[in-house]
JSON list of C-alpha atoms in Angstrom, two decimals:
[
{"chain": "A", "resi": 1, "resn": "GLU", "atom": "CA", "xyz": [0.01, -0.06, 0.16]},
{"chain": "A", "resi": 2, "resn": "ILE", "atom": "CA", "xyz": [2.94, 2.68, 1.23]},
{"chain": "A", "resi": 3, "resn": "SER", "atom": "CA", "xyz": [4.66, 1.22, -2.51]},
{"chain": "A", "resi": 4, "resn": "GLU", "atom": "CA", "xyz": [1.06, 2.41, -4.50]},
{"chain": "A", "resi": 5, "resn": "MET", "atom": "CA", "xyz": [1.17, 5.60, -2.63]},
{"chain": "A", "resi": 6, "resn": "SER", "atom": "CA", "xyz": [4.99, 6.19, -3.26]},
{"chain": "A", "resi": 7, "resn": "GLU", "atom": "CA", "xyz": [4.27, 5.56, -6.57]},
{"chain": "A", "resi": 8, "resn": "ARG", "atom": "CA", "xyz": [1.39, 8.22, -7.02]},
{"chain": "A", "resi": 9, "resn": "SER", "atom": "CA", "xyz": [2.94, 10.80, -5.70]},
{"chain": "A", "resi": 10, "resn": "LYS", "atom": "CA", "xyz": [6.29, 10.02, -8.03]},
{"chain": "A", "resi": 11, "resn": "GLN", "atom": "CA", "xyz": [8.32, 10.12, -4.52]},
{"chain": "A", "resi": 12, "resn": "ASN", "atom": "CA", "xyz": [10.34, 6.97, -5.30]},
{"chain": "A", "resi": 13, "resn": "VAL", "atom": "CA", "xyz": [11.48, 9.05, -8.96]},
{"chain": "A", "resi": 14, "resn": "ALA", "atom": "CA", "xyz": [14.23, 11.32, -7.60]},
{"chain": "A", "resi": 15, "resn": "HIS", "atom": "CA", "xyz": [15.15, 9.35, -4.71]},
{"chain": "A", "resi": 16, "resn": "GLY", "atom": "CA", "xyz": [15.85, 6.30, -7.50]},
{"chain": "A", "resi": 17, "resn": "LEU", "atom": "CA", "xyz": [17.41, 8.45, -9.36]},
{"chain": "A", "resi": 18, "resn": "ALA", "atom": "CA", "xyz": [20.61, 9.85, -7.21]},
{"chain": "A", "resi": 19, "resn": "TRP", "atom": "CA", "xyz": [20.76, 6.37, -6.02]},
{"chain": "A", "resi": 20, "resn": "SER", "atom": "CA", "xyz": [21.63, 5.23, -9.83]},
{"chain": "A", "resi": 21, "resn": "TYR", "atom": "CA", "xyz": [23.85, 7.96, -10.52]},
{"chain": "A", "resi": 22, "resn": "TYR", "atom": "CA", "xyz": [25.43, 7.39, -7.10]},
{"chain": "A", "resi": 23, "resn": "ILE", "atom": "CA", "xyz": [26.34, 3.77, -7.55]},
{"chain": "A", "resi": 24, "resn": "GLY", "atom": "CA", "xyz": [26.72, 3.31, -11.73]},
{"chain": "A", "resi": 25, "resn": "TYR", "atom": "CA", "xyz": [28.09, 6.35, -11.56]},
{"chain": "A", "resi": 26, "resn": "LEU", "atom": "CA", "xyz": [29.98, 8.56, -9.12]},
{"chain": "A", "resi": 27, "resn": "LYS", "atom": "CA", "xyz": [30.54, 5.97, -6.76]},
{"chain": "A", "resi": 28, "resn": "ILE", "atom": "CA", "xyz": [33.01, 3.89, -10.37]},
{"chain": "A", "resi": 29, "resn": "VAL", "atom": "CA", "xyz": [34.17, 7.37, -11.46]},
{"chain": "A", "resi": 30, "resn": "LEU", "atom": "CA", "xyz": [34.85, 9.56, -7.90]},
{"chain": "A", "resi": 31, "resn": "PRO", "atom": "CA", "xyz": [37.72, 7.81, -6.38]},
{"chain": "A", "resi": 32, "resn": "ARG", "atom": "CA", "xyz": [39.64, 8.07, -9.80]},
{"chain": "A", "resi": 33, "resn": "VAL", "atom": "CA", "xyz": [39.46, 11.20, -10.21]},
{"chain": "A", "resi": 34, "resn": "LYS", "atom": "CA", "xyz": [42.15, 12.81, -8.30]},
{"chain": "A", "resi": 35, "resn": "LYS", "atom": "CA", "xyz": [44.98, 10.65, -9.88]},
{"chain": "A", "resi": 36, "resn": "SER", "atom": "CA", "xyz": [43.63, 11.41, -12.79]},
{"chain": "A", "resi": 37, "resn": "MET", "atom": "CA", "xyz": [43.60, 15.80, -12.31]},
{"chain": "A", "resi": 38, "resn": "GLU", "atom": "CA", "xyz": [47.64, 14.56, -10.81]},
{"chain": "A", "resi": 39, "resn": "GLU", "atom": "CA", "xyz": [48.24, 13.36, -14.22]},
{"chain": "A", "resi": 40, "resn": "PHE", "atom": "CA", "xyz": [47.78, 15.78, -15.67]},
{"chain": "A", "resi": 41, "resn": "CYS", "atom": "CA", "xyz": [49.64, 18.64, -14.08]},
{"chain": "A", "resi": 42, "resn": "ARG", "atom": "CA", "xyz": [52.28, 16.44, -14.19]},
{"chain": "A", "resi": 43, "resn": "ALA", "atom": "CA", "xyz": [52.08, 17.75, -17.98]},
{"chain": "A", "resi": 44, "resn": "ASN", "atom": "CA", "xyz": [50.27, 21.03, -17.26]},
{"chain": "A", "resi": 45, "resn": "PRO", "atom": "CA", "xyz": [51.73, 22.17, -13.75]},
{"chain": "A", "resi": 46, "resn": "ASN", "atom": "CA", "xyz": [50.41, 26.31, -14.44]},
{"chain": "A", "resi": 47, "resn": "LEU", "atom": "CA", "xyz": [46.83, 25.35, -15.19]},
{"chain": "A", "resi": 48, "resn": "LEU", "atom": "CA", "xyz": [45.68, 23.56, -12.13]},
{"chain": "A", "resi": 49, "resn": "ALA", "atom": "CA", "xyz": [47.84, 24.72, -9.44]},
{"chain": "A", "resi": 50, "resn": "CYS", "atom": "CA", "xyz": [45.01, 24.70, -6.76]},
{"chain": "A", "resi": 51, "resn": "ARG", "atom": "CA", "xyz": [44.56, 21.18, -5.08]},
{"chain": "A", "resi": 52, "resn": "LYS", "atom": "CA", "xyz": [41.07, 22.38, -3.70]},
{"chain": "A", "resi": 53, "resn": "THR", "atom": "CA", "xyz": [39.98, 22.12, -7.89]},
{"chain": "A", "resi": 54, "resn": "TRP", "atom": "CA", "xyz": [40.79, 18.79, -8.20]},
{"chain": "A", "resi": 55, "resn": "LYS", "atom": "CA", "xyz": [37.56, 17.27, -7.89]},
{"chain": "A", "resi": 56, "resn": "LEU", "atom": "CA", "xyz": [33.74, 16.75, -10.55]},
{"chain": "A", "resi": 57, "resn": "HIS", "atom": "CA", "xyz": [32.20, 19.44, -10.62]},
{"chain": "A", "resi": 58, "resn": "ILE", "atom": "CA", "xyz": [28.62, 18.31, -11.22]},
{"chain": "A", "resi": 59, "resn": "LEU", "atom": "CA", "xyz": [26.31, 21.01, -12.27]},
{"chain": "A", "resi": 60, "resn": "VAL", "atom": "CA", "xyz": [22.83, 20.82, -10.95]},
{"chain": "A", "resi": 61, "resn": "PRO", "atom": "CA", "xyz": [20.03, 23.51, -12.83]},
{"chain": "A", "resi": 62, "resn": "LEU", "atom": "CA", "xyz": [16.79, 22.26, -10.95]},
{"chain": "A", "resi": 63, "resn": "SER", "atom": "CA", "xyz": [15.09, 23.25, -14.17]},
{"chain": "A", "resi": 64, "resn": "CYS", "atom": "CA", "xyz": [16.02, 20.34, -15.79]},
{"chain": "A", "resi": 65, "resn": "ASP", "atom": "CA", "xyz": [17.57, 21.82, -18.92]},
{"chain": "A", "resi": 66, "resn": "VAL", "atom": "CA", "xyz": [21.21, 20.16, -19.02]},
{"chain": "A", "resi": 67, "resn": "TYR", "atom": "CA", "xyz": [22.92, 20.74, -22.68]},
{"chain": "A", "resi": 68, "resn": "ASP", "atom": "CA", "xyz": [24.93, 18.52, -24.10]},
{"chain": "A", "resi": 69, "resn": "ASP", "atom": "CA", "xyz": [27.97, 21.10, -25.31]},
{"chain": "A", "resi": 70, "resn": "LEU", "atom": "CA", "xyz": [28.63, 23.68, -22.28]},
{"chain": "A", "resi": 71, "resn": "GLU", "atom": "CA", "xyz": [30.04, 25.41, -24.55]},
{"chain": "A", "resi": 72, "resn": "LYS", "atom": "CA", "xyz": [27.30, 26.27, -26.23]},
{"chain": "A", "resi": 73, "resn": "ALA", "atom": "CA", "xyz": [25.28, 26.95, -22.71]},
{"chain": "A", "resi": 74, "resn": "ASP", "atom": "CA", "xyz": [27.51, 29.82, -22.10]},
{"chain": "A", "resi": 75, "resn": "SER", "atom": "CA", "xyz": [30.74, 30.96, -24.53]},
{"chain": "A", "resi": 76, "resn": "ASN", "atom": "CA", "xyz": [33.08, 31.92, -21.57]},
{"chain": "A", "resi": 77, "resn": "ILE", "atom": "CA", "xyz": [33.06, 27.96, -20.94]},
{"chain": "A", "resi": 78, "resn": "GLN", "atom": "CA", "xyz": [35.85, 26.28, -23.62]},
{"chain": "A", "resi": 79, "resn": "TYR", "atom": "CA", "xyz": [36.82, 23.05, -23.67]},
{"chain": "A", "resi": 80, "resn": "VAL", "atom": "CA", "xyz": [40.08, 21.96, -22.78]},
{"chain": "A", "resi": 81, "resn": "THR", "atom": "CA", "xyz": [41.03, 18.78, -23.17]},
{"chain": "A", "resi": 82, "resn": "ASP", "atom": "CA", "xyz": [39.98, 14.91, -21.78]},
{"chain": "A", "resi": 83, "resn": "LEU", "atom": "CA", "xyz": [41.61, 13.23, -18.71]},
{"chain": "A", "resi": 84, "resn": "THR", "atom": "CA", "xyz": [42.39, 10.26, -18.08]},
{"chain": "A", "resi": 85, "resn": "GLU", "atom": "CA", "xyz": [40.17, 7.82, -18.47]},
{"chain": "A", "resi": 86, "resn": "THR", "atom": "CA", "xyz": [39.26, 4.36, -16.69]},
{"chain": "A", "resi": 87, "resn": "THR", "atom": "CA", "xyz": [37.82, 1.88, -18.38]},
{"chain": "A", "resi": 88, "resn": "LEU", "atom": "CA", "xyz": [36.32, -1.45, -17.22]},
{"chain": "A", "resi": 89, "resn": "ALA", "atom": "CA", "xyz": [34.39, -4.24, -18.00]},
{"chain": "A", "resi": 90, "resn": "ARG", "atom": "CA", "xyz": [30.88, -3.68, -16.78]},
{"chain": "A", "resi": 91, "resn": "ALA", "atom": "CA", "xyz": [27.97, -5.19, -16.91]},
{"chain": "A", "resi": 92, "resn": "GLY", "atom": "CA", "xyz": [28.78, -7.09, -19.86]},
{"chain": "A", "resi": 93, "resn": "THR", "atom": "CA", "xyz": [30.02, -4.26, -21.52]},
{"chain": "A", "resi": 94, "resn": "LYS", "atom": "CA", "xyz": [33.71, -4.92, -21.95]},
{"chain": "A", "resi": 95, "resn": "LYS", "atom": "CA", "xyz": [36.03, -1.91, -21.51]},
{"chain": "A", "resi": 96, "resn": "ARG", "atom": "CA", "xyz": [34.04, 0.23, -20.79]},
{"chain": "A", "resi": 97, "resn": "VAL", "atom": "CA", "xyz": [35.15, 3.87, -21.19]},
{"chain": "A", "resi": 98, "resn": "TYR", "atom": "CA", "xyz": [34.83, 6.37, -18.53]},
{"chain": "A", "resi": 99, "resn": "LYS", "atom": "CA", "xyz": [35.89, 9.80, -18.27]},
{"chain": "A", "resi": 100, "resn": "HIS", "atom": "CA", "xyz": [36.12, 13.81, -17.58]},
{"chain": "A", "resi": 101, "resn": "SER", "atom": "CA", "xyz": [36.17, 16.60, -19.27]},
{"chain": "A", "resi": 102, "resn": "LEU", "atom": "CA", "xyz": [38.54, 20.02, -18.21]},
{"chain": "A", "resi": 103, "resn": "TYR", "atom": "CA", "xyz": [37.47, 22.90, -19.43]},
{"chain": "A", "resi": 104, "resn": "ALA", "atom": "CA", "xyz": [38.89, 26.82, -19.13]},
{"chain": "A", "resi": 105, "resn": "ILE", "atom": "CA", "xyz": [35.87, 29.44, -17.68]},
{"chain": "A", "resi": 106, "resn": "ARG", "atom": "CA", "xyz": [36.39, 33.14, -18.68]},
{"chain": "A", "resi": 107, "resn": "ASP", "atom": "CA", "xyz": [35.79, 35.35, -15.54]},
{"chain": "A", "resi": 108, "resn": "GLU", "atom": "CA", "xyz": [34.26, 39.09, -15.21]},
{"chain": "A", "resi": 109, "resn": "GLU", "atom": "CA", "xyz": [38.31, 39.90, -15.72]},
{"chain": "A", "resi": 110, "resn": "ASN", "atom": "CA", "xyz": [39.10, 37.62, -18.28]},
{"chain": "A", "resi": 111, "resn": "GLN", "atom": "CA", "xyz": [40.80, 36.02, -16.50]},
{"chain": "A", "resi": 112, "resn": "LEU", "atom": "CA", "xyz": [40.91, 31.60, -17.03]},
{"chain": "A", "resi": 113, "resn": "TRP", "atom": "CA", "xyz": [39.98, 28.72, -14.51]},
{"chain": "A", "resi": 114, "resn": "HIS", "atom": "CA", "xyz": [40.08, 25.52, -15.62]},
{"chain": "A", "resi": 115, "resn": "CYS", "atom": "CA", "xyz": [38.17, 22.74, -14.19]},
{"chain": "A", "resi": 116, "resn": "ALA", "atom": "CA", "xyz": [36.63, 19.54, -14.97]},
{"chain": "A", "resi": 117, "resn": "VAL", "atom": "CA", "xyz": [32.61, 19.91, -14.79]},
{"chain": "A", "resi": 118, "resn": "GLU", "atom": "CA", "xyz": [30.13, 17.99, -15.97]},
{"chain": "A", "resi": 119, "resn": "TYR", "atom": "CA", "xyz": [26.28, 17.92, -15.49]},
{"chain": "A", "resi": 120, "resn": "ALA", "atom": "CA", "xyz": [23.93, 15.20, -13.27]},
{"chain": "A", "resi": 121, "resn": "THR", "atom": "CA", "xyz": [22.70, 13.43, -16.06]},
{"chain": "A", "resi": 122, "resn": "PRO", "atom": "CA", "xyz": [20.04, 11.64, -14.40]},
{"chain": "A", "resi": 123, "resn": "LEU", "atom": "CA", "xyz": [18.13, 15.34, -14.74]},
{"chain": "A", "resi": 124, "resn": "GLN", "atom": "CA", "xyz": [17.68, 14.25, -19.11]},
{"chain": "A", "resi": 125, "resn": "SER", "atom": "CA", "xyz": [15.08, 11.50, -17.39]},
{"chain": "A", "resi": 126, "resn": "LEU", "atom": "CA", "xyz": [13.69, 14.03, -15.03]},
{"chain": "A", "resi": 127, "resn": "TYR", "atom": "CA", "xyz": [13.23, 16.23, -18.03]},
{"chain": "A", "resi": 128, "resn": "ALA", "atom": "CA", "xyz": [12.27, 13.56, -21.07]},
{"chain": "A", "resi": 129, "resn": "MET", "atom": "CA", "xyz": [10.09, 12.35, -18.18]},
{"chain": "A", "resi": 130, "resn": "SER", "atom": "CA", "xyz": [7.75, 16.12, -17.78]},
{"chain": "A", "resi": 131, "resn": "GLN", "atom": "CA", "xyz": [7.60, 15.43, -21.65]},
{"chain": "A", "resi": 132, "resn": "ASP", "atom": "CA", "xyz": [6.44, 11.93, -21.66]},
{"chain": "A", "resi": 133, "resn": "GLU", "atom": "CA", "xyz": [2.57, 11.67, -21.62]},
{"chain": "A", "resi": 134, "resn": "CYS", "atom": "CA", "xyz": [2.98, 8.41, -19.98]},
{"chain": "A", "resi": 135, "resn": "ALA", "atom": "CA", "xyz": [4.88, 10.06, -17.16]},
{"chain": "A", "resi": 136, "resn": "ALA", "atom": "CA", "xyz": [2.40, 12.37, -16.56]},
{"chain": "A", "resi": 137, "resn": "PHE", "atom": "CA", "xyz": [5.28, 14.55, -14.78]},
{"chain": "A", "resi": 138, "resn": "SER", "atom": "CA", "xyz": [4.03, 19.26, -14.27]},
{"chain": "A", "resi": 139, "resn": "ARG", "atom": "CA", "xyz": [6.82, 21.87, -14.34]},
{"chain": "A", "resi": 140, "resn": "GLU", "atom": "CA", "xyz": [5.60, 22.21, -10.52]},
{"chain": "A", "resi": 141, "resn": "GLU", "atom": "CA", "xyz": [6.31, 17.99, -9.89]},
{"chain": "A", "resi": 142, "resn": "ARG", "atom": "CA", "xyz": [10.05, 18.56, -12.14]},
{"chain": "A", "resi": 143, "resn": "LEU", "atom": "CA", "xyz": [11.11, 21.26, -9.90]},
{"chain": "A", "resi": 144, "resn": "GLU", "atom": "CA", "xyz": [10.36, 19.71, -6.75]},
{"chain": "A", "resi": 145, "resn": "GLN", "atom": "CA", "xyz": [12.20, 16.41, -8.20]},
{"chain": "A", "resi": 146, "resn": "ALA", "atom": "CA", "xyz": [15.10, 18.15, -9.18]},
{"chain": "A", "resi": 147, "resn": "LYS", "atom": "CA", "xyz": [14.99, 18.90, -5.41]},
{"chain": "A", "resi": 148, "resn": "LEU", "atom": "CA", "xyz": [14.82, 15.85, -3.85]},
{"chain": "A", "resi": 149, "resn": "PHE", "atom": "CA", "xyz": [17.23, 14.36, -6.38]},
{"chain": "A", "resi": 150, "resn": "TYR", "atom": "CA", "xyz": [19.59, 17.13, -5.28]},
{"chain": "A", "resi": 151, "resn": "ARG", "atom": "CA", "xyz": [18.70, 16.76, -1.62]},
{"chain": "A", "resi": 152, "resn": "THR", "atom": "CA", "xyz": [19.50, 12.63, -2.17]},
{"chain": "A", "resi": 153, "resn": "LEU", "atom": "CA", "xyz": [22.14, 12.68, -3.79]},
{"chain": "A", "resi": 154, "resn": "GLU", "atom": "CA", "xyz": [23.90, 14.82, -1.46]},
{"chain": "A", "resi": 155, "resn": "GLU", "atom": "CA", "xyz": [22.95, 13.20, 1.72]},
{"chain": "A", "resi": 156, "resn": "ILE", "atom": "CA", "xyz": [24.91, 9.79, -0.17]},
{"chain": "A", "resi": 157, "resn": "LEU", "atom": "CA", "xyz": [28.07, 11.71, -1.35]},
{"chain": "A", "resi": 158, "resn": "LYS", "atom": "CA", "xyz": [28.54, 13.41, 2.48]},
{"chain": "A", "resi": 159, "resn": "GLY", "atom": "CA", "xyz": [28.21, 9.55, 3.51]},
{"chain": "A", "resi": 160, "resn": "SER", "atom": "CA", "xyz": [30.26, 7.79, 1.15]},
{"chain": "A", "resi": 161, "resn": "LYS", "atom": "CA", "xyz": [34.18, 7.82, 2.22]},
{"chain": "A", "resi": 162, "resn": "GLU", "atom": "CA", "xyz": [35.11, 6.59, -0.96]},
{"chain": "A", "resi": 163, "resn": "CYS", "atom": "CA", "xyz": [34.27, 10.39, -2.17]},
{"chain": "A", "resi": 164, "resn": "ALA", "atom": "CA", "xyz": [35.09, 12.42, -0.16]},
{"chain": "A", "resi": 165, "resn": "ASP", "atom": "CA", "xyz": [36.98, 15.55, -1.05]},
{"chain": "A", "resi": 166, "resn": "ALA", "atom": "CA", "xyz": [36.29, 14.36, -4.37]},
{"chain": "A", "resi": 167, "resn": "TYR", "atom": "CA", "xyz": [33.42, 16.14, -5.82]},
{"chain": "A", "resi": 168, "resn": "ARG", "atom": "CA", "xyz": [31.57, 20.06, -6.01]},
{"chain": "A", "resi": 169, "resn": "LEU", "atom": "CA", "xyz": [27.41, 19.45, -6.43]},
{"chain": "A", "resi": 170, "resn": "ILE", "atom": "CA", "xyz": [26.67, 23.59, -8.24]},
{"chain": "A", "resi": 171, "resn": "ALA", "atom": "CA", "xyz": [22.75, 23.33, -7.63]},
{"chain": "A", "resi": 172, "resn": "TYR", "atom": "CA", "xyz": [21.39, 26.76, -9.36]},
{"chain": "A", "resi": 173, "resn": "GLU", "atom": "CA", "xyz": [18.17, 28.30, -10.34]},
{"chain": "A", "resi": 174, "resn": "GLU", "atom": "CA", "xyz": [18.10, 30.06, -13.22]},
{"chain": "A", "resi": 175, "resn": "PRO", "atom": "CA", "xyz": [17.52, 33.21, -13.81]},
{"chain": "A", "resi": 176, "resn": "GLU", "atom": "CA", "xyz": [13.79, 34.10, -15.00]},
{"chain": "A", "resi": 177, "resn": "GLU", "atom": "CA", "xyz": [15.76, 37.20, -17.70]},
{"chain": "A", "resi": 178, "resn": "ALA", "atom": "CA", "xyz": [18.03, 35.00, -19.25]},
{"chain": "A", "resi": 179, "resn": "GLU", "atom": "CA", "xyz": [21.82, 36.23, -18.71]},
{"chain": "A", "resi": 180, "resn": "THR", "atom": "CA", "xyz": [24.43, 35.55, -21.22]},
{"chain": "A", "resi": 181, "resn": "HIS", "atom": "CA", "xyz": [27.31, 34.27, -18.91]},
{"chain": "A", "resi": 182, "resn": "PHE", "atom": "CA", "xyz": [25.11, 32.97, -16.26]},
{"chain": "A", "resi": 183, "resn": "LEU", "atom": "CA", "xyz": [26.12, 29.21, -15.93]},
{"chain": "A", "resi": 184, "resn": "SER", "atom": "CA", "xyz": [30.30, 30.55, -16.01]},
{"chain": "A", "resi": 185, "resn": "ARG", "atom": "CA", "xyz": [29.97, 33.17, -13.06]},
{"chain": "A", "resi": 186, "resn": "GLU", "atom": "CA", "xyz": [28.69, 30.57, -11.08]},
{"chain": "A", "resi": 187, "resn": "ILE", "atom": "CA", "xyz": [31.04, 28.09, -12.08]},
{"chain": "A", "resi": 188, "resn": "VAL", "atom": "CA", "xyz": [34.14, 30.74, -11.03]},
{"chain": "A", "resi": 189, "resn": "TRP", "atom": "CA", "xyz": [31.82, 31.29, -8.07]},
{"chain": "A", "resi": 190, "resn": "HIS", "atom": "CA", "xyz": [32.79, 28.15, -6.71]},
{"chain": "A", "resi": 191, "resn": "LEU", "atom": "CA", "xyz": [35.74, 27.52, -7.95]},
{"chain": "A", "resi": 192, "resn": "ARG", "atom": "CA", "xyz": [36.74, 30.83, -6.37]},
{"chain": "A", "resi": 193, "resn": "GLN", "atom": "CA", "xyz": [35.42, 29.12, -2.80]},
{"chain": "A", "resi": 194, "resn": "GLU", "atom": "CA", "xyz": [37.26, 26.71, -3.36]},
{"chain": "A", "resi": 195, "resn": "HIS", "atom": "CA", "xyz": [40.67, 28.98, -4.00]},
{"chain": "A", "resi": 196, "resn": "HIS", "atom": "CA", "xyz": [39.61, 30.70, -0.07]},
{"chain": "A", "resi": 197, "resn": "GLU", "atom": "CA", "xyz": [39.47, 27.60, 0.88]},
{"chain": "A", "resi": 198, "resn": "GLU", "atom": "CA", "xyz": [43.25, 25.90, 0.37]},
{"chain": "A", "resi": 199, "resn": "ILE", "atom": "CA", "xyz": [44.39, 29.57, 1.37]},
{"chain": "A", "resi": 200, "resn": "ALA", "atom": "CA", "xyz": [42.62, 29.24, 4.46]},
{"chain": "A", "resi": 201, "resn": "VAL", "atom": "CA", "xyz": [44.03, 26.22, 5.15]},
{"chain": "A", "resi": 202, "resn": "LEU", "atom": "CA", "xyz": [47.44, 26.96, 4.31]},
{"chain": "A", "resi": 203, "resn": "GLU", "atom": "CA", "xyz": [47.65, 30.27, 6.06]},
{"chain": "A", "resi": 204, "resn": "GLY", "atom": "CA", "xyz": [45.80, 27.73, 9.39]},
{"chain": "A", "resi": 205, "resn": "ASN", "atom": "CA", "xyz": [42.82, 29.74, 9.38]},
{"chain": "A", "resi": 206, "resn": "HIS", "atom": "CA", "xyz": [38.89, 28.87, 8.75]},
{"chain": "A", "resi": 207, "resn": "PRO", "atom": "CA", "xyz": [37.64, 29.47, 5.63]},
{"chain": "A", "resi": 208, "resn": "HIS", "atom": "CA", "xyz": [34.66, 32.54, 4.50]},
{"chain": "A", "resi": 209, "resn": "THR", "atom": "CA", "xyz": [33.23, 33.94, 2.40]},
{"chain": "A", "resi": 210, "resn": "PRO", "atom": "CA", "xyz": [34.78, 36.07, 0.57]},
{"chain": "A", "resi": 211, "resn": "SER", "atom": "CA", "xyz": [33.18, 39.74, 0.15]},
{"chain": "A", "resi": 212, "resn": "MET", "atom": "CA", "xyz": [33.07, 39.90, -3.24]},
{"chain": "A", "resi": 213, "resn": "ALA", "atom": "CA", "xyz": [30.57, 36.64, -3.15]},
{"chain": "A", "resi": 214, "resn": "LEU", "atom": "CA", "xyz": [27.65, 36.53, -6.32]},
{"chain": "A", "resi": 215, "resn": "ASP", "atom": "CA", "xyz": [24.19, 37.71, -5.47]},
{"chain": "A", "resi": 216, "resn": "SER", "atom": "CA", "xyz": [23.89, 34.28, -6.81]},
{"chain": "A", "resi": 217, "resn": "ALA", "atom": "CA", "xyz": [25.67, 33.00, -3.59]},
{"chain": "A", "resi": 218, "resn": "GLU", "atom": "CA", "xyz": [22.50, 33.90, -1.23]},
{"chain": "A", "resi": 219, "resn": "LEU", "atom": "CA", "xyz": [20.35, 31.21, -3.01]},
{"chain": "A", "resi": 220, "resn": "ASN", "atom": "CA", "xyz": [18.39, 29.35, -0.77]},
{"chain": "A", "resi": 221, "resn": "LEU", "atom": "CA", "xyz": [15.80, 26.29, -1.27]},
{"chain": "A", "resi": 222, "resn": "GLN", "atom": "CA", "xyz": [13.61, 24.50, -0.07]},
{"chain": "A", "resi": 223, "resn": "ILE", "atom": "CA", "xyz": [11.63, 20.64, -0.95]},
{"chain": "A", "resi": 224, "resn": "SER", "atom": "CA", "xyz": [8.85, 21.93, 0.71]},
{"chain": "A", "resi": 225, "resn": "VAL", "atom": "CA", "xyz": [6.89, 22.99, 3.44]},
{"chain": "A", "resi": 226, "resn": "SER", "atom": "CA", "xyz": [7.35, 20.74, 6.38]},
{"chain": "A", "resi": 227, "resn": "ASP", "atom": "CA", "xyz": [11.51, 20.77, 4.96]},
{"chain": "A", "resi": 228, "resn": "LEU", "atom": "CA", "xyz": [13.65, 23.41, 7.10]},
{"chain": "A", "resi": 229, "resn": "PRO", "atom": "CA", "xyz": [15.15, 25.37, 4.36]},
{"chain": "A", "resi": 230, "resn": "GLN", "atom": "CA", "xyz": [18.49, 24.07, 3.26]},
{"chain": "A", "resi": 231, "resn": "PRO", "atom": "CA", "xyz": [21.18, 25.76, 1.17]},
{"chain": "A", "resi": 232, "resn": "LEU", "atom": "CA", "xyz": [22.21, 24.68, -2.34]},
{"chain": "A", "resi": 233, "resn": "ARG", "atom": "CA", "xyz": [25.04, 25.45, -2.20]},
{"chain": "A", "resi": 234, "resn": "THR", "atom": "CA", "xyz": [27.15, 21.74, -0.73]},
{"chain": "A", "resi": 235, "resn": "ASP", "atom": "CA", "xyz": [29.96, 24.15, 0.84]},
{"chain": "A", "resi": 236, "resn": "GLY", "atom": "CA", "xyz": [28.25, 25.60, 3.33]},
{"chain": "A", "resi": 237, "resn": "PHE", "atom": "CA", "xyz": [28.18, 29.32, 2.85]}
]
């Protein structure tokens, strides 16, 4: 009976997608990210000088609007190269390849920031479900599912020792009026935070929010009225 109620209210969709994403992908690739970064840095010592950025930056747009080409999403985001790929036998597929792309993100001062970044691919499924009559997902239900997906994934990753310090979730709600470089600014905000965190650790201080934080840094959403407000940013700022 409880299962049927969950099915009718679609409460299990985002929860299942988050667990599948973690078990079937993140738990496999995240423990290998730092090694890939180290290999890249040996050949390109100046591009990823900040070790705090040696992680996979995962974009979580609450609109579920996922671009297959990040360069088309924002012209200030430019593909650089692919990191060392991992090849595994997986579910009957021989030599399944897992890899991440490194991008250069240009900020408002024309400075380049480098990081591995990609979308959380299950959001494509949520978007497709909202377009499919069989799934009968409304836009509002999709938004709630996207929030639940983020919160579930965040909790899963927080409890994962294998994935510790190998990821950064970047959840955001796009502005109502289109902004050409919104996404690049959002990513750069996080990269600046990571640089700030590294400097604070080296100096023996606790990280704190820089004085020139972007307005989007204040983003704060809830899943429902029954939940306490939770910050979308995984760093607590």
